[in-house]
Amino acid sequence: MSTTPDILLDVRDVQLSFGSVRALKGVDLHLRRGEITALVGDNGAGKSTIVRCMSGVHRQDSGEIVFDGAPIDFRSPEDARLAGIETVHQNLALVEDLTVWQNLFLNREITRGVGPVALLDRKAMRRQAQEMVSTLAVNVPAVDSRVRRLSGGQRQAVAICRAAGFSSKLVIMDEPTAALGVQETARVEELITKLRADGHAVLVISHDFAQVMRLSDQVWVMRGGRCVAGRRTAETTGEEIVALITGAKES
Ligand SMILES: Nc1ncnc2c1ncn2[C@@H]1O[C@H](COP(=O)(O)OP(=O)(O)O)[C@@H](O)[C@H]1O
Ligand SMILES: [Mg+2]
């Protein structure tokens, strides 16, 4: 399996405990290049924890995660980002009082000059932000708008745009549409599909089975700190996924 070239990320027997809580009891799953992969499971199943192991927030106690051919050894989310793994967190981590372009370049500002006299290159950042937004055909009013004026869907779009815009190989999203209405959800789903078309692998945690069936190529089911089943989306049904989540059906 490790030599299969279309596998971008391979999680092998990953275990992690928080004190006496065994959050991950040996997780095995993999993501393919050019695919949208869904991760589903009840609250407390370990979804966010395994994702945080991929994105440099946690380090597993045992097992390994192979990304793009090499075992990862991230000391921080910044390390994961540099390796090409971007995460859109549930709270989005946008700064309300800054503009869209300022948020897109937060912590990766473009500067002119060197050393102590380096200046922020606002013009370059605004121009690039405009390009990023129009490339993804995001429905955002203007890169000069302050984030506090944007709707939930527009904020999600900005966060996705930021994750996709810096040549990332994998974009991870934890419940990207949980707080959105029907129309905004449809727009965000379009964006996720666009990411795949642009060559990103995408991992989506979702509780919305209809969305999982619409969007994903592959589904992994977690229960009680383990990945209990994996299915090609085209070969399963929402009913089977629910049964696997609750344990009514074993894999
Ligand atoms: N930082 C933490 N400290 C202690 N326990 C945690 C921590 N993060 C998660 N857990 C526990 O690990 C288990 C898995 O949680 P989580 O990954 O958040 O599940 P999910 O995202 O599937 O709802 C739960 O029992 C949760 O309480
Ligand atoms: Mg979670």
Short mmCIF file of C-alpha atoms and ligand atoms in Angstrom, two decimals:
data_model
loop_
_atom_site.label_atom_id
_atom_site.label_comp_id
_atom_site.label_asym_id
_atom_site.label_seq_id
_atom_site.Cartn_x
_atom_site.Cartn_y
_atom_site.Cartn_z
CA MET A 1 0.00 0.00 0.00
CA SER A 2 2.82 2.40 0.90
CA THR A 3 4.21 2.26 -2.63
CA THR A 4 0.90 3.07 -4.34
CA PRO A 5 1.66 6.40 -6.00
CA ASP A 6 -1.86 7.78 -5.83
CA ILE A 7 -1.91 7.62 -2.04
CA LEU A 8 -1.05 11.08 -0.72
CA LEU A 9 -1.44 10.45 2.99
CA ASP A 10 -1.34 7.13 4.81
CA VAL A 11 -2.24 6.79 8.50
CA ARG A 12 -0.87 3.58 10.02
CA ASP A 13 -1.96 2.31 13.42
CA VAL A 14 -1.92 5.75 15.05
CA GLN A 15 -2.59 5.81 18.78
CA LEU A 16 -2.91 8.81 21.08
CA SER A 17 -4.01 9.17 24.71
CA PHE A 18 -4.77 12.29 26.71
CA GLY A 19 -3.96 11.13 30.23
CA SER A 20 -6.26 8.16 30.78
CA VAL A 21 -8.46 8.96 27.75
CA ARG A 22 -7.52 6.76 24.79
CA ALA A 23 -8.68 9.11 22.05
CA LEU A 24 -7.10 7.10 19.20
CA LYS A 25 -6.74 3.33 19.64
CA GLY A 26 -5.02 2.49 16.36
CA VAL A 27 -6.30 4.40 13.33
CA ASP A 28 -5.63 3.21 9.78
CA LEU A 29 -6.87 5.18 6.78
CA HIS A 30 -5.53 6.79 3.64
CA LEU A 31 -6.26 9.67 1.28
CA ARG A 32 -5.78 9.61 -2.47
CA ARG A 33 -4.47 12.41 -4.65
CA GLY A 34 -7.14 14.25 -6.60
CA GLU A 35 -9.95 13.02 -4.37
CA ILE A 36 -12.36 14.37 -1.79
CA THR A 37 -12.29 12.08 1.23
CA ALA A 38 -14.98 12.27 3.92
CA LEU A 39 -14.39 11.39 7.57
CA VAL A 40 -17.53 10.58 9.55
CA GLY A 41 -18.39 9.32 13.02
CA ASP A 42 -20.27 10.20 16.18
CA ASN A 43 -19.15 12.91 18.59
CA GLY A 44 -16.07 11.73 20.46
CA ALA A 45 -15.11 9.14 17.81
CA GLY A 46 -11.71 10.80 17.36
CA LYS A 47 -12.15 12.66 14.05
CA SER A 48 -10.78 16.01 15.17
CA THR A 49 -7.94 14.32 17.04
CA ILE A 50 -6.68 12.33 14.04
CA VAL A 51 -6.94 15.45 11.89
CA ARG A 52 -4.91 17.39 14.46
CA CYS A 53 -2.22 14.69 14.22
CA MET A 54 -2.06 15.34 10.47
CA SER A 55 -1.90 19.11 10.86
CA GLY A 56 0.86 19.41 13.42
CA VAL A 57 -1.29 20.21 16.47
CA HIS A 58 -0.85 16.83 18.19
CA ARG A 59 1.85 14.24 17.88
CA GLN A 60 0.76 10.60 18.05
CA ASP A 61 2.10 8.29 20.81
CA SER A 62 2.68 5.49 18.30
CA GLY A 63 2.11 4.56 14.68
CA GLU A 64 3.02 6.73 11.72
CA ILE A 65 1.57 9.10 9.17
CA VAL A 66 3.22 9.03 5.76
CA PHE A 67 2.62 12.14 3.66
CA ASP A 68 3.75 12.41 0.06
CA GLY A 69 6.14 9.49 0.53
CA ALA A 70 7.77 10.39 3.86
CA PRO A 71 6.75 9.96 7.51
CA ILE A 72 5.69 13.31 8.98
CA ASP A 73 7.41 14.76 12.01
CA PHE A 74 5.67 18.11 12.50
CA ARG A 75 6.48 20.15 15.56
CA SER A 76 3.80 22.75 14.85
CA PRO A 77 0.95 23.62 12.48
CA GLU A 78 3.44 25.87 10.70
CA ASP A 79 5.55 22.78 9.85
CA ALA A 80 2.47 21.09 8.40
CA ARG A 81 1.65 24.17 6.35
CA LEU A 82 5.18 24.31 4.97
CA ALA A 83 4.88 20.65 3.96
CA GLY A 84 1.64 21.39 2.09
CA ILE A 85 -1.11 20.52 4.59
CA GLU A 86 -3.54 23.39 5.22
CA THR A 87 -6.38 23.15 7.71
CA VAL A 88 -9.60 25.15 7.81
CA HIS A 89 -10.58 24.94 11.47
CA GLN A 90 -14.12 24.99 12.75
CA ASN A 91 -13.71 28.52 14.14
CA LEU A 92 -12.01 29.62 10.86
CA ALA A 93 -9.43 31.74 12.71
CA LEU A 94 -10.17 34.91 10.72
CA VAL A 95 -9.62 38.36 12.21
CA GLU A 96 -12.89 40.30 12.07
CA ASP A 97 -11.36 43.76 12.01
CA LEU A 98 -8.98 43.05 9.18
CA THR A 99 -9.85 43.07 5.48
CA VAL A 100 -10.15 40.00 3.27
CA TRP A 101 -6.69 40.51 1.78
CA GLN A 102 -5.12 41.09 5.19
CA ASN A 103 -6.64 37.82 6.39
CA LEU A 104 -5.41 35.97 3.32
CA PHE A 105 -1.86 37.08 4.08
CA LEU A 106 -1.98 36.83 7.86
CA ASN A 107 1.35 35.38 9.07
CA ARG A 108 2.73 35.17 5.55
CA GLU A 109 2.98 38.82 4.66
CA ILE A 110 4.85 39.85 1.54
CA THR A 111 7.62 42.31 2.29
CA ARG A 112 9.91 44.52 0.22
CA GLY A 113 13.50 45.10 1.19
CA VAL A 114 15.41 43.02 3.69
CA GLY A 115 16.14 42.75 7.40
CA PRO A 116 15.01 45.48 9.79
CA VAL A 117 13.93 47.82 6.99
CA ALA A 118 11.60 45.31 5.29
CA LEU A 119 8.28 46.95 4.44
CA LEU A 120 4.91 45.31 3.94
CA ASP A 121 4.16 45.21 0.24
CA ARG A 122 0.45 46.04 0.45
CA LYS A 123 0.03 46.51 -3.26
CA ALA A 124 1.44 43.07 -4.05
CA MET A 125 -0.70 41.43 -1.37
CA ARG A 126 -3.91 43.14 -2.56
CA ARG A 127 -3.19 42.14 -6.14
CA GLN A 128 -2.43 38.52 -5.24
CA ALA A 129 -5.48 38.38 -2.98
CA GLN A 130 -7.62 39.54 -5.88
CA GLU A 131 -6.14 36.78 -8.04
CA MET A 132 -6.70 34.12 -5.38
CA VAL A 133 -10.31 35.17 -4.92
CA SER A 134 -11.07 35.31 -8.63
CA THR A 135 -9.27 32.02 -9.36
CA LEU A 136 -11.59 30.24 -7.00
CA ALA A 137 -14.53 32.32 -8.22
CA VAL A 138 -15.34 33.07 -4.63
CA ASN A 139 -18.41 35.10 -3.88
CA VAL A 140 -16.68 37.74 -1.78
CA PRO A 141 -17.60 41.41 -2.28
CA ALA A 142 -14.11 42.88 -2.44
CA VAL A 143 -10.72 42.10 -0.99
CA ASP A 144 -10.91 45.43 0.87
CA SER A 145 -14.07 44.43 2.78
CA ARG A 146 -13.65 43.84 6.47
CA VAL A 147 -14.38 40.27 7.49
CA ARG A 148 -16.92 41.43 10.11
CA ARG A 149 -19.21 42.53 7.26
CA LEU A 150 -19.20 39.11 5.55
CA SER A 151 -21.82 36.37 5.84
CA GLY A 152 -20.95 32.95 7.26
CA GLY A 153 -20.59 31.47 3.79
CA GLN A 154 -18.36 34.30 2.61
CA ARG A 155 -16.13 33.83 5.67
CA GLN A 156 -15.88 30.13 4.95
CA ALA A 157 -14.95 31.01 1.37
CA VAL A 158 -12.16 33.31 2.56
CA ALA A 159 -10.79 30.61 4.87
CA ILE A 160 -10.89 28.02 2.08
CA CYS A 161 -9.29 30.47 -0.30
CA ARG A 162 -6.47 31.01 2.19
CA ALA A 163 -5.98 27.25 2.58
CA ALA A 164 -6.01 26.62 -1.17
CA GLY A 165 -4.03 29.63 -2.22
CA PHE A 166 -0.57 28.71 -1.09
CA SER A 167 0.13 25.66 -3.23
CA SER A 168 -1.06 23.22 -0.60
CA LYS A 169 -1.32 19.55 -1.50
CA LEU A 170 -3.97 18.70 1.08
CA VAL A 171 -6.76 20.89 2.44
CA ILE A 172 -8.45 19.61 5.61
CA MET A 173 -11.84 20.99 6.67
CA ASP A 174 -13.54 20.31 9.98
CA GLU A 175 -17.33 20.72 9.49
CA PRO A 176 -17.12 23.42 6.82
CA THR A 177 -20.86 23.93 6.40
CA ALA A 178 -22.20 23.14 9.88
CA ALA A 179 -23.20 26.77 10.50
CA LEU A 180 -24.44 27.61 7.00
CA GLY A 181 -27.81 27.80 5.29
CA VAL A 182 -28.78 25.79 2.21
CA GLN A 183 -27.60 28.27 -0.42
CA GLU A 184 -24.30 29.04 1.26
CA THR A 185 -23.69 25.33 1.77
CA ALA A 186 -24.16 24.78 -1.96
CA ARG A 187 -21.61 27.53 -2.70
CA VAL A 188 -19.05 26.06 -0.31
CA GLU A 189 -19.59 22.60 -1.83
CA GLU A 190 -18.88 24.11 -5.25
CA LEU A 191 -15.66 25.52 -3.85
CA ILE A 192 -14.62 22.15 -2.44
CA THR A 193 -15.27 20.53 -5.81
CA LYS A 194 -13.20 23.28 -7.43
CA LEU A 195 -10.30 22.49 -5.11
CA ARG A 196 -10.36 18.89 -6.31
CA ALA A 197 -10.48 20.01 -9.94
CA ASP A 198 -7.43 22.19 -9.26
CA GLY A 199 -5.49 19.15 -8.03
CA HIS A 200 -5.78 19.45 -4.25
CA ALA A 201 -6.67 16.45 -2.15
CA VAL A 202 -9.42 17.40 0.30
CA LEU A 203 -10.37 15.81 3.62
CA VAL A 204 -13.78 16.85 4.96
CA ILE A 205 -15.21 16.01 8.36
CA SER A 206 -18.98 16.18 8.01
CA HIS A 207 -22.13 15.13 9.86
CA ASP A 208 -24.25 15.75 6.78
CA PHE A 209 -24.72 12.37 5.08
CA ALA A 210 -26.34 13.86 2.00
CA GLN A 211 -23.32 16.11 1.64
CA VAL A 212 -20.92 13.19 2.08
CA MET A 213 -22.74 11.24 -0.64
CA ARG A 214 -22.81 14.28 -2.97
CA LEU A 215 -19.23 15.41 -2.52
CA SER A 216 -16.86 12.61 -1.63
CA ASP A 217 -15.03 9.89 -3.54
CA GLN A 218 -14.14 7.89 -0.43
CA VAL A 219 -15.62 7.69 3.09
CA TRP A 220 -13.90 6.55 6.27
CA VAL A 221 -15.96 5.78 9.36
CA MET A 222 -14.57 6.25 12.88
CA ARG A 223 -16.01 4.78 16.05
CA GLY A 224 -14.54 4.74 19.54
CA GLY A 225 -11.04 5.88 18.53
CA ARG A 226 -10.74 3.50 15.57
CA CYS A 227 -11.37 3.70 11.88
CA VAL A 228 -13.89 0.88 11.53
CA ALA A 229 -14.67 1.00 7.81
CA GLY A 230 -13.73 2.57 4.50
CA ARG A 231 -15.96 2.67 1.42
CA ARG A 232 -15.90 4.05 -2.09
CA THR A 233 -18.78 6.54 -1.93
CA ALA A 234 -20.26 5.22 -5.18
CA GLU A 235 -20.46 1.75 -3.64
CA THR A 236 -22.25 2.60 -0.40
CA THR A 237 -25.40 4.34 0.82
CA GLY A 238 -26.26 6.85 3.52
CA GLU A 239 -28.05 4.01 5.36
CA GLU A 240 -24.96 1.80 5.39
CA ILE A 241 -22.80 4.67 6.63
CA VAL A 242 -25.23 5.36 9.49
CA ALA A 243 -25.20 1.67 10.43
CA LEU A 244 -21.39 1.65 10.46
CA ILE A 245 -21.27 4.79 12.60
CA THR A 246 -23.63 3.42 15.23
CA GLY A 247 -22.15 -0.07 15.17
CA ALA A 248 -25.44 -1.60 13.97
CA LYS A 249 -23.31 -2.99 11.16
CA GLU A 250 -19.73 -4.17 11.48
CA SER A 251 -17.36 -3.43 8.60
N1 LIG B 1 -7.12 17.94 24.24
C1 LIG B 1 -7.82 16.92 24.76
N2 LIG B 1 -7.67 16.55 26.07
C2 LIG B 1 -8.35 15.51 26.57
N3 LIG B 1 -9.21 14.76 25.88
C3 LIG B 1 -9.43 15.06 24.59
C4 LIG B 1 -8.74 16.16 23.97
N4 LIG B 1 -9.13 16.22 22.66
C5 LIG B 1 -10.03 15.23 22.50
N5 LIG B 1 -10.20 14.52 23.65
C6 LIG B 1 -11.06 13.33 23.83
O1 LIG B 1 -10.73 12.44 22.78
C7 LIG B 1 -11.91 11.81 22.29
C8 LIG B 1 -12.04 12.10 20.80
O2 LIG B 1 -12.37 13.47 20.62
P1 LIG B 1 -12.49 14.18 19.21
O3 LIG B 1 -11.33 13.82 18.36
O4 LIG B 1 -12.72 15.63 19.46
O5 LIG B 1 -13.81 13.52 18.61
P2 LIG B 1 -14.71 13.97 17.37
O6 LIG B 1 -14.01 15.08 16.64
O7 LIG B 1 -14.89 12.73 16.55
O8 LIG B 1 -16.01 14.42 17.95
C9 LIG B 1 -13.05 12.32 23.13
O9 LIG B 1 -13.25 11.41 24.18
C10 LIG B 1 -12.54 13.64 23.63
O10 LIG B 1 -13.15 13.99 24.86
MG MG B 2 -14.58 17.11 16.25
#
